Amino acid sequence: MNTSMIHRDAWVEIHLDCIEENIRQIRGHLPPATHFMAAVKANAYGHGDTQIAKLALKSGADSLAVALLSEAIVLRNQGIKGPILVLTPILPSNVDLAIDHDLTLTVFQESWLKEMRQYKKSTTPLKIHLKMDTGLGRIGIREKSEWLEIVSLLSHRDVIVEGVYTHFATANSSDPTYYHKQYARFQEMMEWVKEAGISVDYYHCANSASSLCFPENALDVVRIGVAMFGIYPSQHVKENIPFSLQPALSLHSKIAHIKKLQAGDFVGYDNAYQAKGEEWIATIPIGYADGWFRCFQGMDVLIDGKKMPIISKICMDQIMVRLPSKYPLGTKVTLIGRQGEEEITLYDLAEHIGSVPQEIPSMITYRVPKIYYYRGEVVEIVSEGNGNTKQSYALR
Ligand SMILES: Cc1ncc(COP(=O)(O)O)c(C=O)c1O
């Protein structure tokens, strides 16, 4: 690895082979004609949007999904050519920007369609997927009356209704009751569309959990996020699929400083930790501005294949760890991932902070460089940025 591209001892490693294999396994689990839409929103759940979008399309994904217009434009500017669905509503005034970048938008409000028409100058029709709210209670058409209001606006030639979709609230749960209720409601809504004489190419509803647990309900397209990154949507899903997912991401640093404390010595802001006896304390150069937030206080890191506790308060750029003995400067520290027999998983961290595993990689900030591996080689390094500029070195 050419380390001159990285200017600090904290980095993420992403194994693209794992993501490729996860896509292969998930595809193999679904009816063969099912389209695979790779969800790469939020910088591909922290894994790097451009890199994962390229890999997903190369590994057989048919299209991409992002949350924001800006995320889609970044992908287009990076030369990504596949179809992109923007999952959240954009500003009506940005409609031509979306058309110019050949994007497909999520639409569910009559008022949005009317307002969009005041701004649309492009003669190219706008591609849309209609969003139905079958019970998540977030965005979408809920009632037939709302549907009937919007339907007359869909016959204009300036829009092409390519798809109709919904999103599940509980597909990862061991109790399938609500999932089935939402699925049945979506079937009713699909009838509304057919009754209105609107013919669409894609009906879709399945996220990772639904695709894995109910492949028979995949419809035309699945929208896969977490599972692609090797993260199980829940323990229930893990126990009910016939293959395993490979986690792609790990996070590492190195011991930057080490000192011996005497009983009574303090460590960290607010004197939050006091040594009980002679103790070796290491300082690791990663902190809350890197995404290692204070909620991780009390977690362990791995050093020399053993768990060692983070002590005191997490600082902006550094954390302190108690060691059983002196270790050399530069010793590798793993914050997410495996060392020998021990592992700190996204599930451990999620449990500690009372969240879901995919929140953890999404928290890692632009300050942490990313190293991409494929077939045993480093293929790309995304160097740490300053928030505005991100330097990327494509090696192959
Ligand atoms: C509308 C929509 N579809 C698909 C996904 C992907 O879901 P998952 O990461 O559970 O596969 C998301 C993510 O939250 C989403 O909001």
mmCIF file of C-alpha atoms and ligand atoms in Angstrom:
data_model
loop_
_atom_site.group_PDB
_atom_site.id
_atom_site.type_symbol
_atom_site.label_atom_id
_atom_site.label_comp_id
_atom_site.label_asym_id
_atom_site.label_seq_id
_atom_site.Cartn_x
_atom_site.Cartn_y
_atom_site.Cartn_z
ATOM 1 C CA MET A 1 0.000 0.000 0.000
ATOM 2 C CA ASN A 2 1.258 3.487 -0.808
ATOM 3 C CA THR A 3 0.902 4.998 2.649
ATOM 4 C CA SER A 4 1.877 8.475 1.427
ATOM 5 C CA MET A 5 -1.798 8.881 0.436
ATOM 6 C CA ILE A 6 -2.848 8.531 4.057
ATOM 7 C CA HIS A 7 -1.751 11.104 6.561
ATOM 8 C CA ARG A 8 -2.929 9.592 9.816
ATOM 9 C CA ASP A 9 -3.051 6.356 11.757
ATOM 10 C CA ALA A 10 -6.780 5.691 11.589
ATOM 11 C CA TRP A 11 -8.384 4.019 8.610
ATOM 12 C CA VAL A 12 -11.322 1.987 7.369
ATOM 13 C CA GLU A 13 -10.755 -1.187 5.355
ATOM 14 C CA ILE A 14 -13.454 -2.251 2.914
ATOM 15 C CA HIS A 15 -13.330 -5.649 1.254
ATOM 16 C CA LEU A 16 -15.159 -5.325 -2.044
ATOM 17 C CA ASP A 17 -15.079 -9.108 -2.552
ATOM 18 C CA CYS A 18 -17.402 -9.478 0.451
ATOM 19 C CA ILE A 19 -19.932 -7.102 -1.089
ATOM 20 C CA GLU A 20 -19.658 -8.874 -4.445
ATOM 21 C CA GLU A 21 -20.261 -12.220 -2.743
ATOM 22 C CA ASN A 22 -23.201 -10.867 -0.716
ATOM 23 C CA ILE A 23 -24.828 -9.578 -3.919
ATOM 24 C CA ARG A 24 -24.268 -12.970 -5.568
ATOM 25 C CA GLN A 25 -25.824 -14.825 -2.631
ATOM 26 C CA ILE A 26 -28.814 -12.496 -2.351
ATOM 27 C CA ARG A 27 -29.478 -12.661 -6.099
ATOM 28 C CA GLY A 28 -29.295 -16.451 -5.979
ATOM 29 C CA HIS A 29 -31.901 -16.472 -3.202
ATOM 30 C CA LEU A 30 -34.444 -14.514 -5.309
ATOM 31 C CA PRO A 31 -36.502 -15.451 -8.381
ATOM 32 C CA PRO A 32 -34.087 -15.032 -11.332
ATOM 33 C CA ALA A 33 -36.012 -12.243 -13.095
ATOM 34 C CA THR A 34 -35.967 -9.990 -10.016
ATOM 35 C CA HIS A 35 -34.157 -6.686 -10.559
ATOM 36 C CA PHE A 36 -31.560 -5.792 -7.933
ATOM 37 C CA MET A 37 -31.507 -2.141 -6.901
ATOM 38 C CA ALA A 38 -28.463 -1.399 -4.728
ATOM 39 C CA ALA A 39 -29.191 1.176 -2.003
ATOM 40 C CA VAL A 40 -26.092 3.396 -1.883
ATOM 41 C CA LYS A 41 -27.622 6.317 -0.010
ATOM 42 C CA ALA A 42 -25.723 8.020 2.792
ATOM 43 C CA ASN A 43 -22.372 7.363 1.135
ATOM 44 C CA ALA A 44 -23.371 3.696 0.761
ATOM 45 C CA TYR A 45 -24.049 3.393 4.486
ATOM 46 C CA GLY A 46 -20.564 4.825 5.082
ATOM 47 C CA HIS A 47 -18.812 2.417 2.689
ATOM 48 C CA GLY A 48 -18.244 4.995 -0.100
ATOM 49 C CA ASP A 49 -20.988 5.730 -2.635
ATOM 50 C CA THR A 50 -19.009 5.808 -5.880
ATOM 51 C CA GLN A 51 -16.936 2.731 -5.087
ATOM 52 C CA ILE A 52 -19.944 0.656 -4.011
ATOM 53 C CA ALA A 53 -22.146 1.883 -6.869
ATOM 54 C CA LYS A 54 -19.466 0.844 -9.399
ATOM 55 C CA LEU A 55 -18.931 -2.511 -7.736
ATOM 56 C CA ALA A 56 -22.668 -3.219 -7.383
ATOM 57 C CA LEU A 57 -23.342 -2.509 -11.069
ATOM 58 C CA LYS A 58 -20.336 -4.638 -12.025
ATOM 59 C CA SER A 59 -21.578 -7.435 -9.743
ATOM 60 C CA GLY A 60 -24.993 -7.617 -11.377
ATOM 61 C CA ALA A 61 -27.078 -4.859 -9.755
ATOM 62 C CA ASP A 62 -29.533 -3.404 -12.274
ATOM 63 C CA SER A 63 -29.969 0.016 -10.692
ATOM 64 C CA LEU A 64 -29.108 2.212 -7.697
ATOM 65 C CA ALA A 65 -31.086 4.019 -5.013
ATOM 66 C CA VAL A 66 -30.032 7.119 -3.094
ATOM 67 C CA ALA A 67 -31.918 9.316 -0.653
ATOM 68 C CA LEU A 68 -30.961 12.754 -1.955
ATOM 69 C CA LEU A 69 -30.733 14.543 -5.274
ATOM 70 C CA SER A 70 -27.200 15.636 -4.355
ATOM 71 C CA GLU A 71 -26.159 12.015 -3.753
ATOM 72 C CA ALA A 72 -27.413 11.081 -7.215
ATOM 73 C CA ILE A 73 -25.606 14.011 -8.855
ATOM 74 C CA VAL A 74 -22.335 13.003 -7.155
ATOM 75 C CA LEU A 75 -22.689 9.535 -8.684
ATOM 76 C CA ARG A 76 -23.402 10.936 -12.157
ATOM 77 C CA ASN A 77 -20.417 13.289 -11.852
ATOM 78 C CA GLN A 78 -18.295 10.234 -11.062
ATOM 79 C CA GLY A 79 -19.396 8.653 -14.336
ATOM 80 C CA ILE A 80 -21.984 6.223 -12.936
ATOM 81 C CA LYS A 81 -24.376 5.423 -15.779
ATOM 82 C CA GLY A 82 -26.963 2.972 -14.347
ATOM 83 C CA PRO A 83 -30.550 3.977 -13.491
ATOM 84 C CA ILE A 84 -30.774 5.894 -10.183
ATOM 85 C CA LEU A 85 -33.938 6.241 -8.094
ATOM 86 C CA VAL A 86 -34.011 9.112 -5.570
ATOM 87 C CA LEU A 87 -35.975 7.784 -2.596
ATOM 88 C CA THR A 88 -36.974 11.020 -0.858
ATOM 89 C CA PRO A 89 -38.829 13.976 -2.409
ATOM 90 C CA ILE A 90 -36.650 16.624 -4.021
ATOM 91 C CA LEU A 91 -37.476 20.332 -4.214
ATOM 92 C CA PRO A 92 -39.940 20.866 -7.113
ATOM 93 C CA SER A 93 -37.691 23.707 -8.316
ATOM 94 C CA ASN A 94 -34.889 21.170 -8.936
ATOM 95 C CA VAL A 95 -36.856 19.096 -11.414
ATOM 96 C CA ASP A 96 -34.765 20.040 -14.465
ATOM 97 C CA LEU A 97 -31.591 19.219 -12.564
ATOM 98 C CA ALA A 98 -32.973 15.725 -11.999
ATOM 99 C CA ILE A 99 -33.949 15.338 -15.679
ATOM 100 C CA ASP A 100 -30.578 16.655 -16.888
ATOM 101 C CA HIS A 101 -28.875 13.983 -14.760
ATOM 102 C CA ASP A 102 -31.245 11.259 -16.017
ATOM 103 C CA LEU A 103 -32.618 10.505 -12.542
ATOM 104 C CA THR A 104 -35.864 8.878 -11.487
ATOM 105 C CA LEU A 105 -37.787 10.583 -8.710
ATOM 106 C CA THR A 106 -40.090 9.432 -5.934
ATOM 107 C CA VAL A 107 -43.460 11.179 -6.097
ATOM 108 C CA PHE A 108 -46.546 10.890 -3.900
ATOM 109 C CA GLN A 109 -48.068 14.374 -3.545
ATOM 110 C CA GLU A 110 -50.488 16.088 -5.871
ATOM 111 C CA SER A 111 -49.112 19.456 -4.710
ATOM 112 C CA TRP A 112 -45.555 18.426 -5.629
ATOM 113 C CA LEU A 113 -46.580 17.469 -9.162
ATOM 114 C CA LYS A 114 -48.429 20.783 -9.650
ATOM 115 C CA GLU A 115 -45.531 22.833 -8.295
ATOM 116 C CA MET A 116 -42.949 20.884 -10.300
ATOM 117 C CA ARG A 117 -44.820 21.823 -13.476
ATOM 118 C CA GLN A 118 -44.259 25.508 -12.750
ATOM 119 C CA TYR A 119 -40.500 24.910 -12.872
ATOM 120 C CA LYS A 120 -40.099 22.218 -15.525
ATOM 121 C CA LYS A 121 -38.557 23.730 -18.672
ATOM 122 C CA SER A 122 -37.014 20.545 -20.014
ATOM 123 C CA THR A 123 -38.925 18.882 -22.849
ATOM 124 C CA THR A 124 -37.762 15.462 -21.640
ATOM 125 C CA PRO A 125 -40.423 13.677 -19.561
ATOM 126 C CA LEU A 126 -39.703 13.161 -15.874
ATOM 127 C CA LYS A 127 -39.358 9.503 -14.811
ATOM 128 C CA ILE A 128 -41.118 8.785 -11.539
ATOM 129 C CA HIS A 129 -41.872 5.988 -9.109
ATOM 130 C CA LEU A 130 -45.002 6.528 -7.028
ATOM 131 C CA LYS A 131 -44.562 5.881 -3.331
ATOM 132 C CA MET A 132 -47.311 4.170 -1.351
ATOM 133 C CA ASP A 133 -47.486 4.278 2.427
ATOM 134 C CA THR A 134 -48.759 0.848 3.429
ATOM 135 C CA GLY A 135 -48.017 1.337 7.115
ATOM 136 C CA LEU A 136 -44.502 2.690 7.725
ATOM 137 C CA GLY A 137 -46.074 6.110 8.234
ATOM 138 C CA ARG A 138 -43.198 8.016 6.656
ATOM 139 C CA ILE A 139 -43.939 9.152 3.090
ATOM 140 C CA GLY A 140 -46.397 7.997 0.460
ATOM 141 C CA ILE A 141 -49.996 7.847 -0.622
ATOM 142 C CA ARG A 142 -52.069 6.263 2.145
ATOM 143 C CA GLU A 143 -55.699 6.645 1.164
ATOM 144 C CA LYS A 144 -57.616 5.920 -2.029
ATOM 145 C CA SER A 145 -58.857 9.523 -1.988
ATOM 146 C CA GLU A 146 -55.250 10.779 -2.215
ATOM 147 C CA TRP A 147 -54.635 8.341 -5.055
ATOM 148 C CA LEU A 148 -57.696 9.575 -6.962
ATOM 149 C CA GLU A 149 -56.511 13.166 -6.546
ATOM 150 C CA ILE A 150 -53.078 12.446 -7.979
ATOM 151 C CA VAL A 151 -54.122 10.078 -10.738
ATOM 152 C CA SER A 152 -55.415 12.693 -13.182
ATOM 153 C CA LEU A 153 -52.047 14.466 -13.010
ATOM 154 C CA LEU A 154 -50.253 11.340 -14.183
ATOM 155 C CA SER A 155 -51.698 11.223 -17.672
ATOM 156 C CA HIS A 156 -49.719 14.271 -18.903
ATOM 157 C CA ARG A 157 -46.911 13.362 -21.276
ATOM 158 C CA ASP A 158 -44.380 15.206 -19.144
ATOM 159 C CA VAL A 159 -44.190 12.344 -16.642
ATOM 160 C CA ILE A 160 -43.528 8.646 -17.136
ATOM 161 C CA VAL A 161 -44.690 6.447 -14.275
ATOM 162 C CA GLU A 162 -42.018 3.737 -14.319
ATOM 163 C CA GLY A 163 -42.663 2.207 -10.940
ATOM 164 C CA VAL A 164 -44.833 2.001 -7.841
ATOM 165 C CA TYR A 165 -43.362 1.032 -4.483
ATOM 166 C CA THR A 166 -43.691 0.827 -0.745
ATOM 167 C CA HIS A 167 -41.381 0.212 2.222
ATOM 168 C CA PHE A 168 -41.795 -2.158 5.163
ATOM 169 C CA ALA A 169 -41.597 -1.277 8.839
ATOM 170 C CA THR A 170 -41.088 -4.723 10.384
ATOM 171 C CA ALA A 171 -39.820 -7.141 7.717
ATOM 172 C CA ASN A 172 -36.889 -8.072 10.015
ATOM 173 C CA SER A 173 -39.164 -9.081 12.905
ATOM 174 C CA SER A 174 -39.847 -12.646 14.017
ATOM 175 C CA ASP A 175 -43.564 -11.744 14.042
ATOM 176 C CA PRO A 176 -44.639 -11.485 10.374
ATOM 177 C CA THR A 177 -48.168 -10.192 11.088
ATOM 178 C CA TYR A 178 -47.577 -6.518 10.284
ATOM 179 C CA TYR A 179 -45.365 -7.378 7.321
ATOM 180 C CA HIS A 180 -48.206 -9.410 5.795
ATOM 181 C CA LYS A 181 -50.655 -6.596 6.516
ATOM 182 C CA GLN A 182 -48.454 -4.111 4.651
ATOM 183 C CA TYR A 183 -47.905 -6.554 1.791
ATOM 184 C CA ALA A 184 -51.672 -7.140 1.435
ATOM 185 C CA ARG A 185 -52.306 -3.390 1.452
ATOM 186 C CA PHE A 186 -49.724 -2.974 -1.311
ATOM 187 C CA GLN A 187 -51.527 -5.627 -3.389
ATOM 188 C CA GLU A 188 -54.716 -3.541 -3.030
ATOM 189 C CA MET A 189 -52.853 -0.410 -4.072
ATOM 190 C CA MET A 190 -51.392 -2.206 -7.095
ATOM 191 C CA GLU A 191 -54.983 -2.860 -8.143
ATOM 192 C CA TRP A 192 -55.749 0.894 -7.889
ATOM 193 C CA VAL A 193 -52.944 1.530 -10.370
ATOM 194 C CA LYS A 194 -54.121 -1.175 -12.757
ATOM 195 C CA GLU A 195 -57.768 -0.005 -12.498
ATOM 196 C CA ALA A 196 -56.637 3.501 -13.479
ATOM 197 C CA GLY A 197 -55.164 2.013 -16.664
ATOM 198 C CA ILE A 198 -51.628 2.984 -15.706
ATOM 199 C CA SER A 199 -49.143 0.405 -16.819
ATOM 200 C CA VAL A 200 -45.844 0.427 -14.931
ATOM 201 C CA ASP A 201 -42.716 -1.624 -15.427
ATOM 202 C CA TYR A 202 -41.803 -2.083 -11.784
ATOM 203 C CA TYR A 203 -43.779 -2.802 -8.643
ATOM 204 C CA HIS A 204 -41.445 -3.070 -5.678
ATOM 205 C CA CYS A 205 -41.562 -3.369 -1.932
ATOM 206 C CA ALA A 206 -38.672 -5.498 -0.666
ATOM 207 C CA ASN A 207 -35.760 -4.217 1.410
ATOM 208 C CA SER A 208 -33.001 -6.572 2.625
ATOM 209 C CA ALA A 209 -35.061 -8.234 5.362
ATOM 210 C CA SER A 210 -38.079 -8.778 3.154
ATOM 211 C CA SER A 211 -35.958 -10.097 0.257
ATOM 212 C CA LEU A 212 -34.179 -12.528 2.537
ATOM 213 C CA CYS A 213 -37.209 -13.757 4.514
ATOM 214 C CA PHE A 214 -39.920 -13.573 1.854
ATOM 215 C CA PRO A 215 -38.188 -14.020 -1.531
ATOM 216 C CA GLU A 216 -41.500 -15.204 -2.976
ATOM 217 C CA ASN A 217 -42.844 -11.645 -2.425
ATOM 218 C CA ALA A 218 -39.952 -9.913 -4.194
ATOM 219 C CA LEU A 219 -42.168 -8.577 -7.055
ATOM 220 C CA ASP A 220 -40.198 -6.887 -9.869
ATOM 221 C CA VAL A 221 -37.369 -5.174 -7.972
ATOM 222 C CA VAL A 222 -35.651 -5.542 -4.590
ATOM 223 C CA ARG A 223 -33.975 -2.553 -2.932
ATOM 224 C CA ILE A 224 -31.010 -3.901 -1.014
ATOM 225 C CA GLY A 225 -28.926 -1.924 1.466
ATOM 226 C CA VAL A 226 -27.697 -3.513 4.714
ATOM 227 C CA ALA A 227 -27.446 -7.088 3.484
ATOM 228 C CA MET A 228 -25.193 -6.044 0.601
ATOM 229 C CA PHE A 229 -22.711 -4.709 3.171
ATOM 230 C CA GLY A 230 -22.806 -8.004 5.069
ATOM 231 C CA ILE A 231 -25.018 -6.745 7.867
ATOM 232 C CA TYR A 232 -27.967 -8.903 8.966
ATOM 233 C CA PRO A 233 -31.161 -6.847 9.364
ATOM 234 C CA SER A 234 -31.786 -8.749 12.635
ATOM 235 C CA GLN A 235 -30.887 -11.927 14.508
ATOM 236 C CA HIS A 236 -34.163 -13.414 13.275
ATOM 237 C CA VAL A 237 -33.111 -12.878 9.647
ATOM 238 C CA LYS A 238 -29.651 -14.306 10.356
ATOM 239 C CA GLU A 239 -31.183 -17.499 11.722
ATOM 240 C CA ASN A 240 -33.600 -17.909 8.829
ATOM 241 C CA ILE A 241 -31.485 -17.671 5.700
ATOM 242 C CA PRO A 242 -29.530 -20.547 4.160
ATOM 243 C CA PHE A 243 -26.248 -18.659 3.655
ATOM 244 C CA SER A 244 -24.087 -16.229 5.570
ATOM 245 C CA LEU A 245 -23.352 -12.596 4.804
ATOM 246 C CA GLN A 246 -19.763 -11.316 4.850
ATOM 247 C CA PRO A 247 -19.162 -8.039 6.700
ATOM 248 C CA ALA A 248 -17.168 -5.785 4.398
ATOM 249 C CA LEU A 249 -15.952 -3.026 6.709
ATOM 250 C CA SER A 250 -13.472 -2.808 9.557
ATOM 251 C CA LEU A 251 -11.936 0.166 11.384
ATOM 252 C CA HIS A 252 -8.390 0.382 12.685
ATOM 253 C CA SER A 253 -5.850 2.680 14.278
ATOM 254 C CA LYS A 254 -2.487 2.438 16.041
ATOM 255 C CA ILE A 255 -1.154 3.254 19.477
ATOM 256 C CA ALA A 256 0.152 6.840 19.223
ATOM 257 C CA HIS A 257 1.298 7.314 22.820
ATOM 258 C CA ILE A 258 1.712 5.235 25.966
ATOM 259 C CA LYS A 259 2.328 6.105 29.604
ATOM 260 C CA LYS A 260 2.365 4.519 33.037
ATOM 261 C CA LEU A 261 0.007 6.026 35.594
ATOM 262 C CA GLN A 262 0.227 5.818 39.361
ATOM 263 C CA ALA A 263 -2.748 5.223 41.653
ATOM 264 C CA GLY A 264 -4.825 8.391 41.829
ATOM 265 C CA ASP A 265 -3.646 9.871 38.504
ATOM 266 C CA PHE A 266 -6.404 11.225 36.281
ATOM 267 C CA VAL A 267 -7.092 10.683 32.578
ATOM 268 C CA GLY A 268 -9.267 12.756 30.254
ATOM 269 C CA TYR A 269 -11.586 15.747 30.393
ATOM 270 C CA ASP A 270 -13.353 16.401 33.684
ATOM 271 C CA ASN A 271 -10.930 13.973 35.362
ATOM 272 C CA ALA A 272 -13.402 11.354 34.246
ATOM 273 C CA TYR A 273 -11.062 8.420 34.951
ATOM 274 C CA GLN A 274 -8.769 7.827 37.914
ATOM 275 C CA ALA A 275 -6.160 5.072 38.011
ATOM 276 C CA LYS A 276 -6.629 2.555 40.807
ATOM 277 C CA GLY A 277 -2.990 1.438 40.807
ATOM 278 C CA GLU A 278 -0.100 1.342 38.367
ATOM 279 C CA GLU A 279 -1.716 1.276 34.915
ATOM 280 C CA TRP A 280 -0.524 1.423 31.310
ATOM 281 C CA ILE A 281 -2.655 3.797 29.265
ATOM 282 C CA ALA A 282 -2.487 4.134 25.473
ATOM 283 C CA THR A 283 -3.727 7.058 23.425
ATOM 284 C CA ILE A 284 -5.327 6.169 20.073
ATOM 285 C CA PRO A 285 -5.732 8.884 17.398
ATOM 286 C CA ILE A 286 -9.452 8.603 16.678
ATOM 287 C CA GLY A 287 -12.291 10.521 18.320
ATOM 288 C CA TYR A 288 -15.786 11.839 18.027
ATOM 289 C CA ALA A 289 -14.994 14.046 15.027
ATOM 290 C CA ASP A 290 -14.179 10.791 13.213
ATOM 291 C CA GLY A 291 -17.528 9.283 14.172
ATOM 292 C CA TRP A 292 -16.255 7.532 17.305
ATOM 293 C CA PHE A 293 -18.830 9.355 19.371
ATOM 294 C CA ARG A 294 -19.057 9.578 23.148
ATOM 295 C CA CYS A 295 -21.772 6.936 23.049
ATOM 296 C CA PHE A 296 -18.937 4.419 22.576
ATOM 297 C CA GLN A 297 -17.541 5.160 26.039
ATOM 298 C CA GLY A 298 -17.266 1.895 27.921
ATOM 299 C CA MET A 299 -16.701 -0.171 24.740
ATOM 300 C CA ASP A 300 -13.541 -2.159 24.110
ATOM 301 C CA VAL A 301 -10.992 -2.082 21.312
ATOM 302 C CA LEU A 302 -8.814 -4.989 20.169
ATOM 303 C CA ILE A 303 -5.056 -4.849 20.680
ATOM 304 C CA ASP A 304 -2.810 -7.890 20.345
ATOM 305 C CA GLY A 305 -5.936 -10.021 19.811
ATOM 306 C CA LYS A 306 -7.428 -9.032 23.179
ATOM 307 C CA LYS A 307 -10.262 -6.755 24.264
ATOM 308 C CA MET A 308 -9.072 -3.641 26.113
ATOM 309 C CA PRO A 309 -11.409 -0.974 27.515
ATOM 310 C CA ILE A 310 -11.803 2.591 26.319
ATOM 311 C CA ILE A 311 -11.522 4.687 29.467
ATOM 312 C CA SER A 312 -12.531 8.233 30.414
ATOM 313 C CA LYS A 313 -14.323 10.569 28.009
ATOM 314 C CA ILE A 314 -13.891 10.229 24.266
ATOM 315 C CA CYS A 315 -12.176 13.372 22.921
ATOM 316 C CA MET A 316 -12.651 15.021 19.537
ATOM 317 C CA ASP A 317 -9.578 13.390 17.974
ATOM 318 C CA GLN A 318 -8.317 10.824 20.491
ATOM 319 C CA ILE A 319 -9.366 8.078 22.892
ATOM 320 C CA MET A 320 -7.532 6.488 25.798
ATOM 321 C CA VAL A 321 -7.379 2.742 26.389
ATOM 322 C CA ARG A 322 -6.185 0.766 29.422
ATOM 323 C CA LEU A 323 -3.621 -1.919 28.604
ATOM 324 C CA PRO A 324 -2.586 -4.910 30.711
ATOM 325 C CA SER A 325 1.101 -4.111 30.068
ATOM 326 C CA LYS A 326 3.354 -1.910 27.966
ATOM 327 C CA TYR A 327 2.920 -2.200 24.175
ATOM 328 C CA PRO A 328 5.109 -0.614 21.502
ATOM 329 C CA LEU A 329 4.032 2.604 19.780
ATOM 330 C CA GLY A 330 2.444 1.761 16.432
ATOM 331 C CA THR A 331 0.742 -1.413 17.690
ATOM 332 C CA LYS A 332 -2.432 -2.017 15.643
ATOM 333 C CA VAL A 333 -5.761 -1.230 17.293
ATOM 334 C CA THR A 334 -9.036 -2.570 15.869
ATOM 335 C CA LEU A 335 -12.242 -0.737 16.697
ATOM 336 C CA ILE A 336 -14.525 -2.667 14.327
ATOM 337 C CA GLY A 337 -13.437 -6.077 13.109
ATOM 338 C CA ARG A 338 -11.409 -9.095 14.091
ATOM 339 C CA GLN A 339 -7.993 -9.709 15.638
ATOM 340 C CA GLY A 340 -7.249 -13.424 16.040
ATOM 341 C CA GLU A 341 -10.044 -15.087 18.006
ATOM 342 C CA GLU A 342 -11.647 -11.839 19.166
ATOM 343 C CA GLU A 343 -14.035 -9.640 17.245
ATOM 344 C CA ILE A 344 -15.857 -6.356 17.816
ATOM 345 C CA THR A 345 -18.881 -6.429 15.569
ATOM 346 C CA LEU A 346 -21.310 -3.793 14.384
ATOM 347 C CA TYR A 347 -23.928 -5.693 16.406
ATOM 348 C CA ASP A 348 -21.864 -5.281 19.638
ATOM 349 C CA LEU A 349 -21.497 -1.563 18.985
ATOM 350 C CA ALA A 350 -25.159 -1.153 18.010
ATOM 351 C CA GLU A 351 -26.270 -2.872 21.200
ATOM 352 C CA HIS A 352 -24.019 -0.585 23.243
ATOM 353 C CA ILE A 353 -25.575 2.554 21.774
ATOM 354 C CA GLY A 354 -29.131 1.219 21.469
ATOM 355 C CA SER A 355 -29.236 1.420 17.696
ATOM 356 C CA VAL A 356 -29.028 -0.678 14.545
ATOM 357 C CA PRO A 357 -25.704 -1.972 13.151
ATOM 358 C CA GLN A 358 -25.901 0.060 9.942
ATOM 359 C CA GLU A 359 -25.853 3.273 11.968
ATOM 360 C CA ILE A 360 -22.224 2.613 12.996
ATOM 361 C CA PRO A 361 -20.487 2.762 9.563
ATOM 362 C CA SER A 362 -22.785 5.655 8.601
ATOM 363 C CA MET A 363 -21.335 7.587 11.555
ATOM 364 C CA ILE A 364 -17.697 7.367 10.393
ATOM 365 C CA THR A 365 -16.756 10.759 8.994
ATOM 366 C CA TYR A 366 -14.774 12.034 6.001
ATOM 367 C CA ARG A 367 -11.720 12.419 8.301
ATOM 368 C CA VAL A 368 -11.102 8.672 8.229
ATOM 369 C CA PRO A 369 -9.397 7.398 5.059
ATOM 370 C CA LYS A 370 -10.818 4.338 3.351
ATOM 371 C CA ILE A 371 -8.723 1.548 1.855
ATOM 372 C CA TYR A 372 -10.490 -0.703 -0.658
ATOM 373 C CA TYR A 373 -9.352 -4.301 -1.174
ATOM 374 C CA TYR A 374 -10.335 -6.550 -4.043
ATOM 375 C CA ARG A 375 -8.955 -10.033 -4.688
ATOM 376 C CA GLY A 376 -6.279 -9.513 -2.057
ATOM 377 C CA GLU A 377 -4.986 -6.222 -3.443
ATOM 378 C CA VAL A 378 -5.492 -2.600 -2.494
ATOM 379 C CA VAL A 379 -7.418 -1.144 -5.433
ATOM 380 C CA GLU A 380 -8.328 2.323 -4.197
ATOM 381 C CA ILE A 381 -7.599 4.678 -1.344
ATOM 382 C CA VAL A 382 -9.879 7.527 -0.409
ATOM 383 C CA SER A 383 -7.749 9.859 1.595
ATOM 384 C CA GLU A 384 -9.041 11.807 4.578
ATOM 385 C CA GLY A 385 -10.693 15.071 3.499
ATOM 386 C CA ASN A 386 -11.621 18.352 5.081
ATOM 387 C CA GLY A 387 -15.342 18.078 4.483
ATOM 388 C CA ASN A 388 -15.296 19.943 1.190
ATOM 389 C CA THR A 389 -12.663 18.071 -0.709
ATOM 390 C CA LYS A 390 -12.233 14.348 -0.832
ATOM 391 C CA GLN A 391 -9.197 13.060 -2.612
ATOM 392 C CA SER A 392 -9.494 9.680 -4.188
ATOM 393 C CA TYR A 393 -6.685 7.701 -5.759
ATOM 394 C CA ALA A 394 -7.868 5.022 -8.162
ATOM 395 C CA LEU A 395 -5.092 2.457 -8.255
ATOM 396 C CA ARG A 396 -6.618 0.136 -10.793
HETATM 397 C C1 LIG B 1 -37.150 3.313 0.693
HETATM 398 C C2 LIG B 1 -36.025 2.406 1.042
HETATM 399 N N1 LIG B 1 -35.823 1.306 0.312
HETATM 400 C C3 LIG B 1 -34.820 0.447 0.581
HETATM 401 C C4 LIG B 1 -33.959 0.660 1.635
HETATM 402 C C5 LIG B 1 -32.874 -0.340 1.940
HETATM 403 O O1 LIG B 1 -33.190 -1.011 3.128
HETATM 404 P P1 LIG B 1 -32.197 -2.083 3.769
HETATM 405 O O2 LIG B 1 -30.953 -1.343 4.096
HETATM 406 O O3 LIG B 1 -32.914 -2.572 4.974
HETATM 407 O O4 LIG B 1 -31.998 -3.129 2.743
HETATM 408 C C6 LIG B 1 -34.146 1.777 2.432
HETATM 409 C C7 LIG B 1 -33.273 2.008 3.580
HETATM 410 O O5 LIG B 1 -33.652 2.382 4.634
HETATM 411 C C8 LIG B 1 -35.197 2.683 2.124
HETATM 412 O O6 LIG B 1 -35.409 3.780 2.855
#
